N, CA, C and O of each residue as an XYZ file, in Angstrom:
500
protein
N     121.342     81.052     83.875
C     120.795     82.013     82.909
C     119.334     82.286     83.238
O     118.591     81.319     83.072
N     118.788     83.389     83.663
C     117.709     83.997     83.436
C     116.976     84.082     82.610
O     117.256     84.819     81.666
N     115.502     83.227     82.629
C     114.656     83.249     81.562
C     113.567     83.791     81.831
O     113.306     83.510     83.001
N     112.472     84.663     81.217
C     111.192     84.614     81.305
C     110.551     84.452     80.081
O     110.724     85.134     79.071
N     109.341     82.933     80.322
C     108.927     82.102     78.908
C     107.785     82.485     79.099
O     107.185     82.373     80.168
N     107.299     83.044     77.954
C     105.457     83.493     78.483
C     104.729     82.540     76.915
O     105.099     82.432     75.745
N     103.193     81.843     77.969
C     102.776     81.189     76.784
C     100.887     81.625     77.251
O     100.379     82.344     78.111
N     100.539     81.060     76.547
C      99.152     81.091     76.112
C      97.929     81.979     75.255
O      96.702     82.083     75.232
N      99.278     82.598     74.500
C      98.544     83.428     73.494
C      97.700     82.489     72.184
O      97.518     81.288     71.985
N      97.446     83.347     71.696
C      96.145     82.727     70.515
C      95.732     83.519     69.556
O      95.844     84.724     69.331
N      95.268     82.692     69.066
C      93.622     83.802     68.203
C      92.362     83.000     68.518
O      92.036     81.815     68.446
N      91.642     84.438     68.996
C      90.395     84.027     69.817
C      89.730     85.118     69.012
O      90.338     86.013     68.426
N      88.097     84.915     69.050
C      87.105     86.000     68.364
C      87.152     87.315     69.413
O      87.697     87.205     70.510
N      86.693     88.236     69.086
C      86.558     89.029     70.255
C      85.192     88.837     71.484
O      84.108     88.330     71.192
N      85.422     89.172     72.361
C      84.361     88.720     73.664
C      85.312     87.368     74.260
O      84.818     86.831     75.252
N      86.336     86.902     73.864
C      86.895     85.520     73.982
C      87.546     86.122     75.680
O      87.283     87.091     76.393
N      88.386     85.078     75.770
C      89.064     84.940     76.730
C      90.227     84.423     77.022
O      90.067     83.205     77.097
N      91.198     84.678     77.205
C      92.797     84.191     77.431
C      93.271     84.338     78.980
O      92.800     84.937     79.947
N      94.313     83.594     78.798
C      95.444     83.493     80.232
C      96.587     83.530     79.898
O      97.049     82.406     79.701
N      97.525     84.647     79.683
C      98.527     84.349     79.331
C      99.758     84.037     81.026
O      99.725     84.784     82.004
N     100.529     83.003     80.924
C     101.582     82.814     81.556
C     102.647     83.137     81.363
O     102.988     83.172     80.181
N     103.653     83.517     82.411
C     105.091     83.993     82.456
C     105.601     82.716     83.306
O     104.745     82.205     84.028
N     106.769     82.194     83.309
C     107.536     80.932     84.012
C     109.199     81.725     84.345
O     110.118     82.054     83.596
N     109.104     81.763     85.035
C     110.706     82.103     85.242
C     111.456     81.180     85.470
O     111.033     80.073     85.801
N     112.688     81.456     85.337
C     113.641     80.221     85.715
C     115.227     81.219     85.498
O     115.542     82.320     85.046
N     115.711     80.360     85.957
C     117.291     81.251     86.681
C     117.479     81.523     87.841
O     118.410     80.992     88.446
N     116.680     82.381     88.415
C     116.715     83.109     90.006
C     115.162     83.110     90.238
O     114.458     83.004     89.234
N     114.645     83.204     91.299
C     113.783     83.666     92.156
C     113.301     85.107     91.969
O     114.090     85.998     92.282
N     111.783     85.520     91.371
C     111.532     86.943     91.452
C     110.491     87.053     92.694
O     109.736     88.014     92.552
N     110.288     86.372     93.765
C     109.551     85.847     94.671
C     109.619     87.428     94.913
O     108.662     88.087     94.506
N     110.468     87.954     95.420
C     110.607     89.027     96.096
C     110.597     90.689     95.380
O     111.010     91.717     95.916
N     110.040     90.546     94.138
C     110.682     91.516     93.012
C     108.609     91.739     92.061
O     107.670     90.958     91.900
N     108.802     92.905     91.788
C     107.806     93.487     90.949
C     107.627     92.908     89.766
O     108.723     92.720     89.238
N     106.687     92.518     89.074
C     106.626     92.021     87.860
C     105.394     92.721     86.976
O     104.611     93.527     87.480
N     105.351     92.381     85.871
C     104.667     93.604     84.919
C     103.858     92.469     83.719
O     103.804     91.240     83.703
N     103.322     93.466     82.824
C     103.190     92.979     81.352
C     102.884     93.945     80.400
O     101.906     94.693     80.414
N     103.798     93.889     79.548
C     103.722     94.834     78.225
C     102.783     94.296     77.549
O     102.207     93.237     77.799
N     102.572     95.163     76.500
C     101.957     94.801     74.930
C     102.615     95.327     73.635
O     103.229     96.340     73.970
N     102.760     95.127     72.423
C     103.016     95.843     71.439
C     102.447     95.736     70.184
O     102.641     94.696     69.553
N     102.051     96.262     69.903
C     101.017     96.108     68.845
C     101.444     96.491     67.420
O     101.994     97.592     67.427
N     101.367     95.930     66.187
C     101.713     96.485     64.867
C     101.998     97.957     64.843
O     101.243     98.832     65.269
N     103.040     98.108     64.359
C     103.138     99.944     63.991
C     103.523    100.638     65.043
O     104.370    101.527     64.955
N     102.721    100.180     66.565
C     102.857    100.656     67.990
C     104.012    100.420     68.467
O     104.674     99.390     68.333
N     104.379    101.744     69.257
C     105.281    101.370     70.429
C     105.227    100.456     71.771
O     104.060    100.362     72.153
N     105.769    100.039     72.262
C     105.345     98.755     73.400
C     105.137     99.471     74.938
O     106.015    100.009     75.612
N     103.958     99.334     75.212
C     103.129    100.263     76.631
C     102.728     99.129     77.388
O     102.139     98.062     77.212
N     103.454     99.984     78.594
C     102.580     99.192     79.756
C     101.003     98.551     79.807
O     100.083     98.960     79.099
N     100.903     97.469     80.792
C      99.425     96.517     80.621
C      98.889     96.570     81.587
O      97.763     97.049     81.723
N     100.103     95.720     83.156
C      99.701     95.620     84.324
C     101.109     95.038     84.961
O     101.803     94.155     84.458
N     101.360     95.756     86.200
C     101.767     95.088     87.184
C     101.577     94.631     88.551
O     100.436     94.772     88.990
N     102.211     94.254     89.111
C     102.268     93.147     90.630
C     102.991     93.424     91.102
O     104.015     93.324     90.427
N     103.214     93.954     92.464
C     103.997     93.622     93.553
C     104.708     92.681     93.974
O     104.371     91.688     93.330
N     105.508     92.420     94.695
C     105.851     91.344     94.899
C     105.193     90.057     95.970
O     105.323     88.833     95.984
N     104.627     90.800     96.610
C     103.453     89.835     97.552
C     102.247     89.536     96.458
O     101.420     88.778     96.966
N     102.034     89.774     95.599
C     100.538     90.287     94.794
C      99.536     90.557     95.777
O      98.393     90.100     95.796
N     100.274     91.641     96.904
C      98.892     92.591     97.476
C      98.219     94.031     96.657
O      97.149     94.620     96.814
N      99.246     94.239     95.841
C      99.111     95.544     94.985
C      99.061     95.082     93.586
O      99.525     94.007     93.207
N      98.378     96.091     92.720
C      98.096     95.782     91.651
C      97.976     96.806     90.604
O      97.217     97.648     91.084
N      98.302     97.151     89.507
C      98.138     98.582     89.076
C      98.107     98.422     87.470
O      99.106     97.900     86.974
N      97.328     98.716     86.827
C      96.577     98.218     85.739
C      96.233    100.014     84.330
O      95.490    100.986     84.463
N      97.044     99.686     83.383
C      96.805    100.848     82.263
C      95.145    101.165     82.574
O      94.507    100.590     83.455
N      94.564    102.266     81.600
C      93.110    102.464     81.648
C      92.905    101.235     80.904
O      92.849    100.125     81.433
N      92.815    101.419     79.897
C      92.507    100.672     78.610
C      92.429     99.396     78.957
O      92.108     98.622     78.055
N      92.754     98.692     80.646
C      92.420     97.906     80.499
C      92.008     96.895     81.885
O      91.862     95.741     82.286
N      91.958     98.290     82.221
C      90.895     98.046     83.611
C      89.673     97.665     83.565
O      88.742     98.203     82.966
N      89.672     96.560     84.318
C      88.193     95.902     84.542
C      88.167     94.452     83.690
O      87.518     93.507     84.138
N      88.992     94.328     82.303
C      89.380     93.190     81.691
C      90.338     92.501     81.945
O      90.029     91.313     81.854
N      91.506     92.674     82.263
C      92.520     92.292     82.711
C      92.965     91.908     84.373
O      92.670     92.648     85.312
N      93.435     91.108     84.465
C      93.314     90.644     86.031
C      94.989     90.421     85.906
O      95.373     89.661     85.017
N      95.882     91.000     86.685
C      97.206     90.144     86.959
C      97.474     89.442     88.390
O      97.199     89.842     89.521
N      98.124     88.223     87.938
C      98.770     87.762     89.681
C      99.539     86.805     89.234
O      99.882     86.421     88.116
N      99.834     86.356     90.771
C     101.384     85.371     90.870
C     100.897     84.631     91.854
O     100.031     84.743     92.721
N     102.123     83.388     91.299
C     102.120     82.333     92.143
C     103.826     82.186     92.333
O     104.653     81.649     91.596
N     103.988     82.913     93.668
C     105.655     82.574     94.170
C     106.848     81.494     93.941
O     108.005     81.448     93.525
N     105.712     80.554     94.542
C     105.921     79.130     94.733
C     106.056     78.640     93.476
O     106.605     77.539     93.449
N     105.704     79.140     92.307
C     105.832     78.565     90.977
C     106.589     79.367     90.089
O     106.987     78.956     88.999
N     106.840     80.746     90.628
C     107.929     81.508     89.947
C     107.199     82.127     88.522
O     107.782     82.293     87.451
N     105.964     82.378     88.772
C     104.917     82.706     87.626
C     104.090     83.746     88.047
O     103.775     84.163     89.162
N     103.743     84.147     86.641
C     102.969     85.469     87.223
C     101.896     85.505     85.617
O     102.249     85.424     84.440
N     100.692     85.639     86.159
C      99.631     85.513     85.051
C      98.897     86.233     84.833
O      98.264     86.686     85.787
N      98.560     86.773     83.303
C      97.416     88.022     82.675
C      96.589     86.895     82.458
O      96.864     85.786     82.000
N      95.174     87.535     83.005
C      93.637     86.692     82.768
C      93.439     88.035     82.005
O      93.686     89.176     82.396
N      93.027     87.690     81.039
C      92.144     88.488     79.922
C      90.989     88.000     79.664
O      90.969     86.801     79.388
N      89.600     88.805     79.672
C      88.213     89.171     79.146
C      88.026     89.960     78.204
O      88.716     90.830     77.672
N      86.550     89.384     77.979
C      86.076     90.583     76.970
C      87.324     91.438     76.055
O      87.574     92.643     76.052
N      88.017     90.251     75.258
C      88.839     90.746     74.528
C      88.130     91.495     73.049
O      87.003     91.206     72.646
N      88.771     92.191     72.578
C      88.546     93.160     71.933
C      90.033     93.750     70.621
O      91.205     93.887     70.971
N      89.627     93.940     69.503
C      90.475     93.682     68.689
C      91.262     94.643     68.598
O      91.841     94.553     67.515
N      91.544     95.393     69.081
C      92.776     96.672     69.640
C      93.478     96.094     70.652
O      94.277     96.661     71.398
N      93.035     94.510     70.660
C      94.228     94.100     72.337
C      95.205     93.290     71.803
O      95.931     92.601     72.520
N      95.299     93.323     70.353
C      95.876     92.529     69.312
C      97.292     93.084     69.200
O      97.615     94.062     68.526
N      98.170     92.256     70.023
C      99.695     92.738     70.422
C     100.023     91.341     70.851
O      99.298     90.430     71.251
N     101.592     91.443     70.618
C     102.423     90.822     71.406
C     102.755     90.981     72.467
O     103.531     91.933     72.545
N     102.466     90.292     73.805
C     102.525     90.473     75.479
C     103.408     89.900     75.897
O     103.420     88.670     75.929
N     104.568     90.785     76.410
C     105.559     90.490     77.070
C     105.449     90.751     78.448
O     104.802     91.594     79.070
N     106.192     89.883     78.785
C     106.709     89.550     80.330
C     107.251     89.931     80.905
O     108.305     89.549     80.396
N     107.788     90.954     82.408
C     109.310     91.622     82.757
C     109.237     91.385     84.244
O     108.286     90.914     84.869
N     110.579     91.854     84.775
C     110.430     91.514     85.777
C     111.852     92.320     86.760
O     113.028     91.992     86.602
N     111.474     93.174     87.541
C     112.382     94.420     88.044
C     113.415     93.579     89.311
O     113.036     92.903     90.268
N     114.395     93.825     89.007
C     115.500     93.157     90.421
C     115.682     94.212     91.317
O     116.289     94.085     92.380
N     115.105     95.393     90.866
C     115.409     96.669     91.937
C     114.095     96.438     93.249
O     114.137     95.996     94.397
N     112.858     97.055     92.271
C     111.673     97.294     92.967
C     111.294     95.913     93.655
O     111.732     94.793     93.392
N     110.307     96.319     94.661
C     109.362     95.268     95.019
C     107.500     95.423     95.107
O     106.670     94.514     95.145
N     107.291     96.906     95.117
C     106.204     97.095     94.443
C     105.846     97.154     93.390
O     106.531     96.465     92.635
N     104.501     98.033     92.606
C     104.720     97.766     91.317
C     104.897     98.706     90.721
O     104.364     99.752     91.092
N     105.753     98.667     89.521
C     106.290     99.319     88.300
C     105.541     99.438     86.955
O     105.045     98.549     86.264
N     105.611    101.354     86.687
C     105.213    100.847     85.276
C     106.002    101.347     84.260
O     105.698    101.002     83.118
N     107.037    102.153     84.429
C     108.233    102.210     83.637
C     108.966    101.422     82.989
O     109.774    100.967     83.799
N     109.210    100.848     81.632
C     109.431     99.883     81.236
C     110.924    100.056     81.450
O     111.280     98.878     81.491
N     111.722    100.587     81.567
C     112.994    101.120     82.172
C     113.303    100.581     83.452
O     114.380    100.114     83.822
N     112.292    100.691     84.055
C     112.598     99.920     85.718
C     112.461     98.137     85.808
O     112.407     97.326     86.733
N     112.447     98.075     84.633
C     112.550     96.183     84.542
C     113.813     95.713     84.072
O     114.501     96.350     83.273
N     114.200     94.356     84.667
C     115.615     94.206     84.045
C     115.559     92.930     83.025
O     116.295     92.806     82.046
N     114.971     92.391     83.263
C     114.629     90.884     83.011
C     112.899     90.878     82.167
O     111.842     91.312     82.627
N     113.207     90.105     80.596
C     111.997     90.352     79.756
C     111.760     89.311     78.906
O     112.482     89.268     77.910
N     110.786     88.310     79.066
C     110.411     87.713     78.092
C     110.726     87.665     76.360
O     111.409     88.578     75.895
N     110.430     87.042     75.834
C     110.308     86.892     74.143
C     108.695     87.363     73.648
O     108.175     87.751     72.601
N     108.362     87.153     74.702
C     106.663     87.548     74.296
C     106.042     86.434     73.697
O     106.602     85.361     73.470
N     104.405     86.831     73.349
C     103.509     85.608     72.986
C     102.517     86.356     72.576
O     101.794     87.007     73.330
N     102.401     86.300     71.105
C     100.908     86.392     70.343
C      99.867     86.775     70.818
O      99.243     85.766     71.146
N      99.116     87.958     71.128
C      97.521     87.763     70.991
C      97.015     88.049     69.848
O      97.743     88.793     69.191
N      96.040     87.748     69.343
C      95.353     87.633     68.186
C      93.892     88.145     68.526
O      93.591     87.599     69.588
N      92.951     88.873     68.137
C      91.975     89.041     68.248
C      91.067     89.309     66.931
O      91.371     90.218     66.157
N      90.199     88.670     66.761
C      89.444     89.141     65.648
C      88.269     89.190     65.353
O      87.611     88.222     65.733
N      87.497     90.330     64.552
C      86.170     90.833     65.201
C      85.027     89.751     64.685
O      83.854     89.879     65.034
């Protein structure tokens, strides 16, 4: 069975800082595109950032370029949002996905097959 477990959400002040993690387990996405949503109260759930499958490529919403850092570790079957200079509009639930088609990166939430439960961010001013 195919899992993706994402942890290290919180409530942090704003200016704070987080790492959220994704862990896979089931199969291998070594070779496969991986992403991260958000969804926020009231909001529909929009793309954050994704990864390639080498993490040579990288491709990142506006909103959150320059704060957000994504990457992977193969070998660990993980793939991680570093968040900065958080800010209280980043206050969503961040999910995890992960495409069996692609191997670059994706930002169609349609082109993922495989999706986390998500994990809390909290931000507050």
């Amino acid at each position: 069975q195919v899992q993706l477990v994402e942890s290290g959400g919180g409530l942090v002040q704003a200016g704070g800082s987080l790492r959220l993690s994704c862990a896979a387990s089931g199969r291998t996405f070594s070779s496969n595109a991986m992403g991260w949503f958000r969804q926020a109260p009231g909001k529909a759930r929009e793309f954050v950032a994704s990864i390639s499958w080498s993490g040579g490529s990288t491709y990142y919403a506006d909103s959150v370029k320059g704060r957000f850092t994504i990457s992977r570790d193969n070998a660990k079957n993980t793939v991680y949002l570093q968040i900065i200079s958080l800010k209280p509009e980043d206050t969503a639930v961040y999910y995890c996905a992960a495409s069996t088609l692609f191997r670059t990166v994706v930002v169609a939430a349609g082109n993922y097959d495989y999706w986390g439960h998500g994990t809390q961010v909290s931000v507050s001013s």
